[in-house]
Coordinates of C-alpha atoms and ligand atoms in Angstrom, one line a residue:
X18 CA 27.7 20.4 -24.4
X19 CA 25.7 17.2 -25.3
X20 CA 27.0 14.7 -28.0
X21 CA 24.5 15.8 -29.8
X22 CA 25.9 18.8 -30.9
X23 CA 29.0 18.2 -30.6
X24 CA 28.5 15.7 -33.1
X25 CA 26.1 18.1 -35.4
X26 CA 29.3 20.8 -35.2
X27 CA 31.1 17.5 -37.9
X28 CA 28.0 17.5 -39.1
X29 CA 28.3 21.2 -40.7
X30 CA 31.1 21.4 -41.3
X31 CA 32.2 18.4 -43.3
X32 CA 29.2 19.8 -44.9
X33 CA 30.4 23.2 -45.7
X34 CA 33.8 21.8 -46.6
X35 CA 31.9 20.3 -49.7
X36 CA 30.7 22.9 -50.0
X37 CA 34.0 25.6 -50.1
X38 CA 35.4 22.6 -52.2
X39 CA 37.9 21.5 -49.0
X40 CA 39.6 18.0 -49.0
X41 CA 37.0 15.6 -49.6
X42 CA 38.1 12.8 -47.8
X43 CA 38.8 15.2 -45.1
X44 CA 35.0 16.3 -44.9
X45 CA 33.9 12.6 -45.5
X46 CA 35.5 11.8 -42.5
X47 CA 33.9 14.9 -39.9
X48 CA 30.9 13.1 -41.3
X49 CA 31.8 9.5 -40.4
X50 CA 32.8 11.0 -37.5
X51 CA 29.6 12.8 -36.3
X52 CA 28.1 9.9 -37.3
X53 CA 29.5 8.5 -34.3
X54 CA 30.3 10.4 -32.0
X55 CA 26.6 9.8 -31.7
X56 CA 26.3 6.4 -30.8
X57 CA 29.1 7.3 -28.0
X58 CA 27.0 6.0 -24.8
X59 CA 28.6 8.4 -22.2
X60 CA 28.5 11.5 -22.9
X61 CA 31.6 13.1 -23.2
X62 CA 32.2 16.2 -21.8
X63 CA 32.2 14.0 -18.8
X64 CA 34.4 12.1 -19.2
X65 CA 38.3 12.1 -19.0
X66 CA 39.7 14.2 -21.3
X67 CA 41.8 10.8 -22.9
X68 CA 39.2 8.9 -22.7
X69 CA 37.8 10.7 -25.3
X70 CA 40.2 8.8 -28.1
X71 CA 39.3 5.0 -27.2
X72 CA 36.2 5.1 -28.9
X73 CA 35.6 3.6 -31.7
X74 CA 35.3 5.9 -34.7
X75 CA 37.8 8.7 -32.7
X76 CA 41.5 9.2 -34.0
X77 CA 43.6 11.4 -33.8
X78 CA 42.3 14.4 -34.8
X79 CA 38.0 14.3 -34.4
X80 CA 39.3 13.6 -31.1
X81 CA 41.5 16.7 -31.0
X82 CA 39.3 19.1 -32.1
X83 CA 36.1 17.9 -29.0
X84 CA 38.2 18.5 -27.1
X85 CA 38.4 21.9 -28.5
X86 CA 34.9 22.1 -28.9
X87 CA 34.7 21.1 -25.5
X88 CA 36.9 23.5 -23.4
X89 CA 35.9 26.6 -26.0
X90 CA 32.7 26.0 -26.6
X91 CA 33.8 26.4 -31.2
X92 CA 35.3 24.6 -33.4
X93 CA 38.1 27.8 -34.7
X94 CA 37.7 25.5 -38.6
X95 CA 33.3 25.5 -37.9
X96 CA 34.6 29.3 -37.5
X97 CA 36.8 30.3 -39.9
X98 CA 34.2 28.6 -42.8
X99 CA 31.5 30.1 -41.5
X100 CA 32.9 34.2 -41.7
X101 CA 33.3 32.3 -45.3
X102 CA 29.7 31.5 -46.9
X103 CA 27.1 34.5 -46.9
X104 CA 23.8 33.6 -44.8
X105 CA 21.9 32.7 -48.3
X106 CA 24.2 29.6 -49.0
X107 CA 23.9 29.0 -45.6
X108 CA 20.2 28.6 -46.1
X109 CA 20.3 26.5 -49.0
X110 CA 21.4 23.8 -46.3
X111 CA 17.8 23.7 -45.4
X112 CA 16.8 22.9 -48.2
X113 CA 15.2 19.3 -49.6
X114 CA 17.1 17.7 -52.5
X115 CA 20.7 19.9 -52.7
X116 CA 23.3 18.8 -50.8
X117 CA 26.6 20.2 -50.3
X118 CA 28.3 19.8 -54.5
X119 CA 25.3 20.9 -55.5
X120 CA 24.9 24.2 -53.4
X121 CA 28.4 24.2 -54.3
X122 CA 27.6 24.3 -57.4
X123 CA 24.6 26.8 -57.0
X124 CA 27.3 29.4 -55.5
X125 CA 31.1 29.2 -57.1
X126 CA 30.2 28.3 -60.5
X127 CA 25.6 29.9 -60.8
X128 CA 27.6 32.8 -58.8
X129 CA 23.7 32.4 -57.1
X130 CA 23.9 33.8 -53.5
X131 CA 20.2 33.6 -51.8
X132 CA 17.5 31.3 -52.4
X133 CA 15.7 33.9 -53.9
X134 CA 17.6 34.4 -57.0
X135 CA 18.3 30.1 -56.9
X136 CA 14.8 30.4 -57.6
X137 CA 14.9 32.6 -60.5
X138 CA 17.8 30.7 -61.8
X139 CA 15.1 27.1 -61.6
X140 CA 12.9 29.9 -63.0
X141 CA 15.4 30.7 -66.1
X142 CA 15.5 27.2 -66.4
X143 CA 19.9 27.7 -65.5
X144 CA 20.2 24.1 -63.6
X145 CA 19.9 22.6 -66.7
X146 CA 23.0 23.4 -68.0
X147 CA 25.2 22.1 -65.4
X148 CA 26.0 18.9 -64.2
X149 CA 24.1 16.8 -62.1
X150 CA 21.4 19.1 -62.5
X151 CA 18.2 17.7 -64.6
X152 CA 14.9 18.8 -65.5
X153 CA 13.6 16.8 -62.4
X154 CA 16.1 18.4 -59.8
X155 CA 15.9 21.6 -60.9
X156 CA 11.8 21.3 -60.4
X157 CA 12.3 19.0 -56.9
X158 CA 14.3 22.5 -55.7
X159 CA 11.6 25.4 -57.3
X160 CA 9.1 23.1 -54.8
X161 CA 11.0 23.0 -51.7
X162 CA 12.1 26.4 -52.1
X163 CA 8.8 27.8 -52.6
X164 CA 7.5 25.7 -49.4
X165 CA 10.7 26.6 -47.1
X166 CA 9.7 30.5 -48.7
X167 CA 6.1 29.8 -47.7
X168 CA 7.0 29.8 -43.9
X169 CA 8.9 32.9 -43.9
X170 CA 6.1 35.2 -42.9
X171 CA 6.4 37.7 -45.9
X172 CA 5.1 37.5 -49.5
X173 CA 5.2 38.0 -53.2
X174 CA 2.0 39.7 -54.1
X175 CA 1.5 36.9 -56.5
X176 CA 2.0 34.4 -54.4
X177 CA -0.3 35.5 -51.3
X178 CA -2.9 36.1 -54.2
X179 CA -4.5 32.5 -54.4
X180 CA -5.1 32.5 -50.4
X181 CA -6.4 36.1 -50.3
X182 CA -8.9 35.7 -53.2
X183 CA -9.8 31.7 -53.2
X184 CA -10.4 33.0 -49.0
X185 CA -12.2 35.9 -49.4
X186 CA -15.0 34.0 -51.9
X187 CA -15.4 31.8 -49.1
X188 CA -16.3 33.7 -46.8
X189 CA -18.5 35.7 -48.3
X190 CA -20.7 31.8 -49.5
X191 CA -20.9 31.2 -45.9
X192 CA -21.4 34.9 -44.1
X193 CA -23.5 36.0 -47.2
X194 CA -26.0 38.5 -44.9
X195 CA -22.3 40.6 -43.0
X196 CA -20.1 42.3 -45.1
X197 CA -15.6 41.4 -45.9
X198 CA -13.6 43.3 -47.9
X199 CA -10.1 42.3 -48.9
X200 CA -7.9 45.3 -47.2
X201 CA -4.7 46.4 -45.6
X202 CA -1.5 45.7 -48.3
X203 CA -3.1 43.1 -51.3
X204 CA -5.9 46.3 -51.3
X205 CA -3.1 49.0 -52.0
X206 CA -1.6 46.7 -55.1
X207 CA 1.5 46.5 -52.8
X208 CA 4.6 44.2 -54.2
X209 CA 4.9 42.1 -50.6
X210 CA 2.1 41.2 -48.4
X211 CA 3.3 41.3 -44.8
X212 CA -0.6 39.8 -43.9
X213 CA -3.8 39.2 -45.9
X214 CA -6.1 41.6 -44.1
X215 CA -9.8 41.6 -44.0
X216 CA -12.3 44.7 -43.0
X217 CA -16.0 42.9 -41.9
X218 CA -19.0 42.8 -40.1
X219 CA -18.8 39.4 -39.3
X220 CA -19.2 38.6 -35.1
X221 CA -15.6 38.0 -34.9
X222 CA -16.1 34.3 -33.1
X223 CA -18.1 33.0 -36.0
X224 CA -15.0 34.1 -38.2
X225 CA -12.9 32.2 -36.0
X226 CA -14.5 28.4 -35.9
X227 CA -14.9 28.8 -39.3
X228 CA -11.4 30.1 -40.4
X229 CA -10.1 27.4 -37.7
X230 CA -11.3 24.8 -40.1
X231 CA -8.8 26.1 -42.9
X232 CA -6.6 25.1 -41.1
X233 CA -5.4 28.4 -39.7
X234 CA -4.5 28.8 -36.0
X235 CA -6.0 31.8 -34.1
X236 CA -3.1 34.3 -32.8
X237 CA -3.5 36.7 -31.6
X238 CA -6.8 38.4 -31.0
X239 CA -7.9 42.3 -29.1
X240 CA -12.3 43.2 -28.9
X241 CA -12.5 44.1 -32.4
X242 CA -9.1 42.8 -34.5
X243 CA -8.6 38.5 -35.0
X244 CA -4.8 37.2 -36.3
X245 CA -4.7 33.7 -37.8
X246 CA -1.3 31.8 -38.9
X247 CA -1.2 28.5 -41.1
X248 CA 1.7 25.8 -40.4
X249 CA 3.6 27.1 -42.6
X250 CA 1.2 29.9 -44.0
X251 CA 0.6 33.8 -44.8
X252 CA -0.3 35.2 -41.7
X253 CA -5.0 36.4 -42.3
X254 CA -5.6 39.5 -39.6
X255 CA -9.3 40.4 -39.6
X256 CA -11.0 43.8 -37.9
X257 CA -14.0 43.9 -36.4
X258 CA -16.9 47.3 -38.5
X259 CA -19.9 48.3 -37.9
X260 CA -21.7 48.1 -40.4
X261 CA -22.1 52.4 -40.4
X262 CA -18.9 52.7 -40.3
X263 CA -17.4 49.8 -43.0
X264 CA -16.3 51.8 -45.5
X265 CA -13.9 54.3 -43.4
X266 CA -13.0 51.2 -41.8
X267 CA -12.0 50.7 -45.3
X268 CA -10.2 53.4 -46.3
X269 CA -8.5 54.1 -43.2
X270 CA -7.1 50.1 -43.6
X271 CA -6.3 50.5 -47.2
X272 CA -4.1 53.8 -46.4
X273 CA -0.4 54.3 -45.5
X274 CA 0.5 56.6 -42.4
X275 CA 0.8 59.0 -44.4
X276 CA -2.8 59.2 -46.7
X277 CA -4.4 57.9 -43.0
X278 CA -2.8 60.8 -41.4
X279 CA -3.8 63.5 -44.6
X280 CA -7.4 62.0 -44.2
X281 CA -7.8 61.9 -40.0
X282 CA -6.7 66.2 -40.5
X283 CA -9.8 66.3 -42.6
X284 CA -11.9 67.4 -39.6
X285 CA -15.6 65.5 -41.1
X286 CA -13.7 62.9 -41.4
X287 CA -14.8 61.5 -37.8
X288 CA -18.7 62.4 -38.7
X289 CA -19.2 60.4 -41.3
X290 CA -21.8 57.5 -41.0
X291 CA -23.3 55.1 -43.6
X292 CA -21.2 56.5 -46.1
X293 CA -22.5 52.9 -49.3
X294 CA -18.9 53.4 -50.8
X295 CA -15.3 54.3 -50.2
X296 CA -16.3 57.0 -53.3
X297 CA -18.8 58.1 -50.0
X298 CA -16.8 58.8 -47.5
X299 CA -14.2 61.1 -50.0
X300 CA -17.6 62.6 -51.3
X301 CA -17.8 63.3 -47.1
X302 CA -14.8 65.2 -46.5
X303 CA -14.8 67.4 -49.5
X304 CA -11.8 65.1 -52.1
X305 CA -11.7 63.7 -55.3
X306 CA -11.6 59.9 -54.8
X307 CA -8.4 58.2 -54.5
X308 CA -8.4 54.4 -55.4
X309 CA -6.7 52.6 -52.6
X310 CA -4.1 51.3 -54.9
X311 CA -3.3 55.6 -55.3
X312 CA -3.7 56.3 -50.9
X313 CA 0.3 55.6 -51.3
X314 CA 1.5 59.7 -50.7
X315 CA -1.1 62.6 -49.8
X316 CA 0.5 64.5 -52.3
X317 CA -1.8 62.7 -54.6
X318 CA -5.0 65.4 -53.6
X319 CA -3.2 67.9 -56.0
X320 CA -2.5 65.6 -58.7
X321 CA -5.8 63.5 -58.8
X322 CA -5.9 61.1 -62.2
X323 CA -7.4 63.2 -65.0
X324 CA -7.4 59.8 -67.9
X325 CA -8.1 56.7 -66.6
X326 CA -4.6 54.1 -65.5
X327 CA -3.2 51.6 -67.4
X328 CA -5.5 48.0 -67.1
X329 CA -3.9 44.8 -68.3
X330 CA -7.1 44.8 -71.6
X331 CA -4.1 48.2 -72.4
X332 CA -1.5 46.2 -73.1
X333 CA -1.3 45.3 -76.8
X334 CA 1.9 43.3 -77.3
X335 CA 4.7 41.2 -75.9
X336 CA 8.2 42.8 -75.4
X337 CA 11.2 41.2 -73.3
X338 CA 10.3 37.5 -74.2
X339 CA 13.1 34.5 -74.4
X340 CA 12.6 32.0 -76.5
X341 CA 14.3 28.4 -76.6
X342 CA 16.8 30.1 -78.5
X343 CA 18.1 30.2 -75.1
X344 CA 16.9 29.8 -71.6
X345 CA 13.3 30.1 -72.5
X346 CA 11.0 27.3 -72.4
X347 CA 9.7 27.2 -75.9
X348 CA 9.9 27.9 -79.8
X349 CA 9.5 31.4 -81.3
X350 CA 6.8 29.7 -83.2
X351 CA 4.5 28.4 -80.3
X352 CA 5.9 32.2 -78.5
X353 CA 3.7 33.8 -81.8
X354 CA 0.1 31.1 -81.5
X355 CA -0.2 32.3 -77.9
X356 CA 0.3 35.7 -78.9
X357 CA -1.7 35.5 -81.4
X358 CA -4.4 33.1 -78.1
X359 CA -3.8 36.5 -76.6
X360 CA -5.0 38.8 -79.2
X361 CA -1.6 40.7 -78.8
X362 CA -0.6 42.5 -82.1
X363 CA 2.6 42.1 -81.9
X364 CA 6.0 39.6 -80.3
X365 CA 9.0 40.7 -78.9
X366 CA 12.1 38.5 -79.0
X367 CA 14.8 39.1 -76.9
X368 CA 17.0 36.3 -75.9
X369 CA 20.5 36.9 -74.1
X370 CA 23.2 37.8 -75.3
X371 CA 26.6 36.2 -76.2
X372 CA 28.4 36.9 -72.5
X373 CA 24.7 35.2 -70.6
X374 CA 26.5 31.8 -71.5
X375 CA 24.8 30.3 -68.6
X376 CA 21.6 31.1 -70.6
X377 CA 23.1 29.7 -73.8
X378 CA 23.9 33.6 -75.1
X379 CA 24.2 33.6 -78.8
X380 CA 26.8 33.9 -80.4
X381 CA 26.6 36.2 -83.8
X382 CA 26.4 33.5 -86.3
X383 CA 22.9 32.0 -83.8
X384 CA 21.4 35.7 -84.9
X385 CA 21.5 35.7 -88.5
X386 CA 20.0 32.5 -88.2
X387 CA 17.4 33.6 -85.5
X388 CA 16.6 36.4 -87.6
X389 CA 16.6 34.3 -90.8
X390 CA 14.1 31.9 -89.1
X391 CA 12.2 35.1 -88.0
X392 CA 11.7 36.9 -91.3
X393 CA 10.0 33.4 -92.6
X394 CA 7.6 34.0 -90.0
X395 CA 6.8 37.1 -90.3
X396 CA 5.6 36.1 -93.8
X397 CA 2.9 33.2 -92.3
X398 CA 1.9 35.4 -89.9
X399 CA 1.5 38.5 -91.5
X400 CA -0.3 41.1 -90.1
X401 CA 1.3 40.1 -86.9
X402 CA 4.4 41.0 -86.6
X403 CA 7.7 39.8 -84.7
X404 CA 10.2 41.8 -84.3
X405 CA 14.0 41.1 -83.3
X406 CA 15.8 42.4 -80.5
X407 CA 17.9 41.0 -78.1
X408 CA 18.0 41.2 -74.0
X409 CA 21.7 42.1 -75.1
X410 CA 23.9 41.9 -71.7
X411 CA 25.7 45.3 -70.2
X412 CA 29.4 44.9 -70.3
X413 CA 31.2 45.3 -66.9
X414 CA 32.5 48.6 -68.6
X415 CA 29.0 49.6 -69.7
X416 CA 29.6 48.6 -73.2
X417 CA 27.5 46.2 -74.7
X418 CA 28.1 42.8 -75.5
X419 CA 28.3 42.7 -79.5
X420 CA 29.6 45.1 -82.0
X421 CA 27.6 47.5 -83.6
X422 CA 27.4 46.4 -86.8
X423 CA 26.2 43.3 -84.6
X424 CA 23.6 44.9 -82.4
X425 CA 22.6 47.2 -86.0
X426 CA 20.6 44.3 -88.0
X427 CA 17.9 43.9 -84.7
X428 CA 14.7 46.1 -84.8
X429 CA 15.4 46.8 -81.4
X430 CA 17.9 46.2 -77.9
X431 CA 16.4 46.0 -74.5
X432 CA 20.1 46.3 -72.4
X433 CA 20.0 45.1 -69.1
X434 CA 23.0 44.2 -66.2
X435 CA 23.2 41.0 -65.6
X436 CA 26.3 40.0 -64.4
X437 CA 29.0 41.4 -61.3
X438 CA 26.5 42.5 -59.1
X439 CA 27.6 43.9 -56.2
X440 CA 28.8 47.2 -56.9
X441 CA 28.7 50.5 -55.4
X442 CA 27.0 53.5 -56.5
X443 CA 29.2 55.1 -58.6
X444 CA 29.7 51.5 -60.2
X445 CA 26.7 51.3 -61.0
X446 CA 25.4 54.5 -62.4
X447 CA 29.0 54.3 -64.8
X448 CA 27.2 51.4 -66.0
X449 CA 24.8 51.7 -66.8
X450 CA 24.7 56.0 -67.7
X451 CA 27.0 54.1 -70.9
X452 CA 24.7 52.0 -71.8
X453 CA 22.1 54.5 -71.5
X454 CA 24.0 56.5 -73.9
X455 CA 24.6 54.0 -76.7
X456 CA 22.5 55.2 -79.7
X457 CA 21.2 50.8 -79.6
X458 CA 20.3 51.5 -76.7
X459 CA 16.2 51.4 -76.6
X460 CA 14.5 49.9 -73.4
X461 CA 16.9 49.5 -70.3
X462 CA 15.8 46.1 -68.6
X463 CA 15.1 45.9 -64.9
X464 CA 17.3 48.3 -63.4
X465 CA 18.4 47.4 -60.5
X466 CA 18.2 43.4 -60.4
X467 CA 16.0 43.5 -57.6
X468 CA 15.1 40.2 -56.3
X469 CA 12.2 41.3 -54.2
X470 CA 12.2 39.6 -51.3
X471 CA 16.2 37.8 -51.8
X472 CA 18.7 40.2 -53.5
X473 CA 18.3 43.7 -52.6
X474 CA 19.7 45.1 -56.0
X475 CA 23.2 47.2 -56.5
X476 CA 22.6 50.9 -55.8
X477 CA 21.1 53.3 -58.4
X478 CA 19.8 56.5 -58.5
X479 CA 16.6 56.5 -60.1
X480 CA 16.3 60.2 -60.3
X481 CA 20.1 60.3 -63.2
X482 CA 18.7 57.7 -64.0
X483 CA 16.1 58.8 -65.9
X484 CA 16.9 61.9 -67.0
X485 CA 20.4 60.2 -69.0
X486 CA 17.0 58.0 -71.1
X487 CA 15.0 61.5 -70.8
X488 CA 18.0 63.0 -72.2
X489 CA 19.1 59.4 -75.1
X490 CA 15.4 59.1 -75.3
X491 CA 15.5 55.2 -73.7
X492 CA 12.5 54.0 -72.8
X493 CA 12.5 52.0 -69.2
X494 CA 11.3 48.7 -68.1
X495 CA 9.1 47.4 -65.4
X496 CA 9.9 43.9 -65.5
X497 CA 6.7 42.7 -64.5
X498 CA 7.4 38.9 -62.7
X499 CA 6.4 39.6 -59.6
X500 CA 10.0 38.4 -57.5
X501 CA 12.0 42.1 -60.3
X502 CA 8.6 44.6 -60.2
X503 CA 12.3 46.6 -61.5
X504 CA 11.8 49.2 -62.6
X505 CA 9.9 50.1 -58.8
X506 CA 6.4 51.6 -58.6
X507 CA 8.2 55.1 -56.5
X508 CA 10.2 55.9 -59.5
X509 CA 8.1 55.8 -62.5
X510 CA 6.3 58.5 -61.7
X511 CA 9.7 60.8 -61.4
X512 CA 9.8 59.4 -65.4
X513 CA 6.4 60.1 -65.9
X514 CA 7.1 63.7 -65.6
X515 CA 10.3 63.5 -67.5
X516 CA 8.8 62.1 -69.8
X517 CA 10.3 58.9 -70.5
X518 CA 8.0 56.3 -71.7
X519 CA 8.1 52.6 -69.6
X520 CA 8.2 49.1 -70.8
X521 CA 5.0 46.6 -69.3
X522 CA 7.0 43.7 -69.7
X523 CA 6.7 39.4 -68.9
X524 CA 10.2 38.9 -69.1
X525 CA 9.0 35.9 -69.8
X526 CA 10.7 32.8 -70.1
X527 CA 7.6 30.4 -70.8
X528 CA 4.4 31.1 -72.5
X529 CA 2.8 31.4 -69.2
X530 CA 5.1 34.1 -68.0
X531 CA 3.0 36.2 -70.5
X532 CA 1.0 36.5 -67.6
X533 CA 2.7 37.6 -65.5
X534 CA 2.1 41.0 -67.3
X535 CA -1.0 41.8 -64.6
X536 CA 1.5 42.5 -62.4
X537 CA 3.6 44.9 -63.5
X538 CA 0.0 46.1 -64.1
X539 CA -0.8 46.1 -61.4
X540 CA 2.4 48.2 -60.1
X541 CA 2.3 51.4 -62.8
X542 CA -1.1 51.7 -61.7
X543 CA 0.0 52.8 -58.2
X544 CA 2.4 54.6 -59.9
X545 CA -0.6 56.3 -62.2
X546 CA 0.9 55.3 -65.8
X547 CA -1.3 55.7 -68.4
X548 CA -1.9 53.6 -71.7
X549 CA -0.1 56.0 -73.3
X550 CA 3.3 56.0 -71.0
X551 CA 3.2 52.9 -71.7
X552 CA 5.1 51.4 -74.8
X553 CA 3.9 47.7 -74.7
X554 CA 0.6 49.3 -75.0
X555 CA 1.2 51.4 -78.9
X556 CA -0.7 49.4 -81.4
X557 CA 2.1 47.0 -83.9
X558 CA 1.2 50.6 -86.1
X559 CA 2.3 53.0 -83.4
X560 CA 5.5 50.8 -82.5
X561 CA 7.0 50.1 -85.9
X562 CA 7.0 54.2 -86.3
X563 CA 8.5 54.2 -82.7
X564 CA 11.2 51.7 -83.7
X565 CA 11.8 53.9 -87.3
X566 CA 11.4 56.6 -86.7
X567 CA 14.2 56.8 -82.9
X568 CA 16.1 55.1 -85.8
X569 CA 16.4 57.9 -87.8
X570 CA 17.4 60.3 -85.3
X571 CA 19.6 58.5 -83.7
X572 CA 21.5 57.7 -87.3
X573 CA 21.4 53.7 -86.7
Ligands
ZN289 ZN1 17.4 39.9 -67.9
ZN290 ZN1 15.4 38.5 -69.9

């Protein structure tokens, strides 16, 4: 073992001790030891054991630890700390701008255990509430995590989008005589993108010359395929095809495995030539046209959509929005004006409830104050309307965060789980089903608590949740934040079948968070959602009726 490897172990030991809040005097001494060990001119593995203690800065305790490392290859105190540190917390050590002391606060006080969660916490302004974290630190941490995550291979759809569209535009400008189209995961509007794919008739050698000018290097190639990677970036894949089979290839590369298997069983597929569009390909195999975002389960051929699916322009109101009263960045007035500018008919303000202390959740007296403020704003903004709501924590036992007296003052309540996320399925289900059966729960917020690429979310039985929402007249949120997209589109179809309304909500903490609605819509399209099944597509009048009828039915 080399000195620098030994030094690394002491350095890590020191950092982990700080993260775990152990004796800071000792942790400092191991950090100094690490520094000293690197400076020793002889390799410690080659000197006599006794001599180790004679080097400058190596005392009794450090010397013994060095001998332990040399004899066993490990440092037991370090091993013990490693076992007790979640892998996501270890990863935080790789992020510039957060040292062990800050990581300790993030883990122990904010209860954040992974980089994805930390990124989301930055998005919710949660870091600002803790000692040692200012707006600047939060911004730096956010940027450093984004940079780090970009180098890991998998991306959120929203993260891949800019690269995909800008390269696509350039390709079309540089090679106007050839045909190229985006395909694969991106064309299917999947929430996670591992590589951005194109089908193209451009010779691969020309593609190579061009893509390399953008800073990508070729990673793999064969006669009809080429994959590129940028130094810290996403993979690009180009699939070469002949002009006459361009659209066949486009359909094939934008289908799930199961869907493609079904297509290939259609005898006529192999004979399709010179199709001029994707529609032509489906026509030739005598099947209804299925757009790429629905090319998942071949069952779709038995019930192709008969009504137009939801579009971003179908959203009429911003539901689920945080203001500066809790952890949002803008005043209610600014949010309302942004809604008006975006041609929205209403805004549902749903700040955090009192148990979400980390998010400056509202105590009952502040709710009264906020509601008065909203009343006054509504007088001046009519016919636009702001609805009084709350994102009410579902407590550990499944009850809501306020008494019925307080809950009855809201126009509607979004109930969400934000704490004690580590639950097994029976616990999670007990908690959620109790919250759904509460007459005040209007919308069930982000049902599993997942954060894509970082937190799986607690396990739930989606069918049982949907059935309970149907029985209790509760709307299910499709949280449109690109890191959530929760409920997952794969379950929404069943909700539609059961007559449960979905609500595509931005969960905005900033005005530009409204833009996330589009990601929710792209996901909802995959589930075959129409605007009639989506609460946030209701007009103001329809929304008001929905709320008042529901209140009457529930007797609240
Ligand atoms: Zn929430
Ligand atoms: Zn929220």
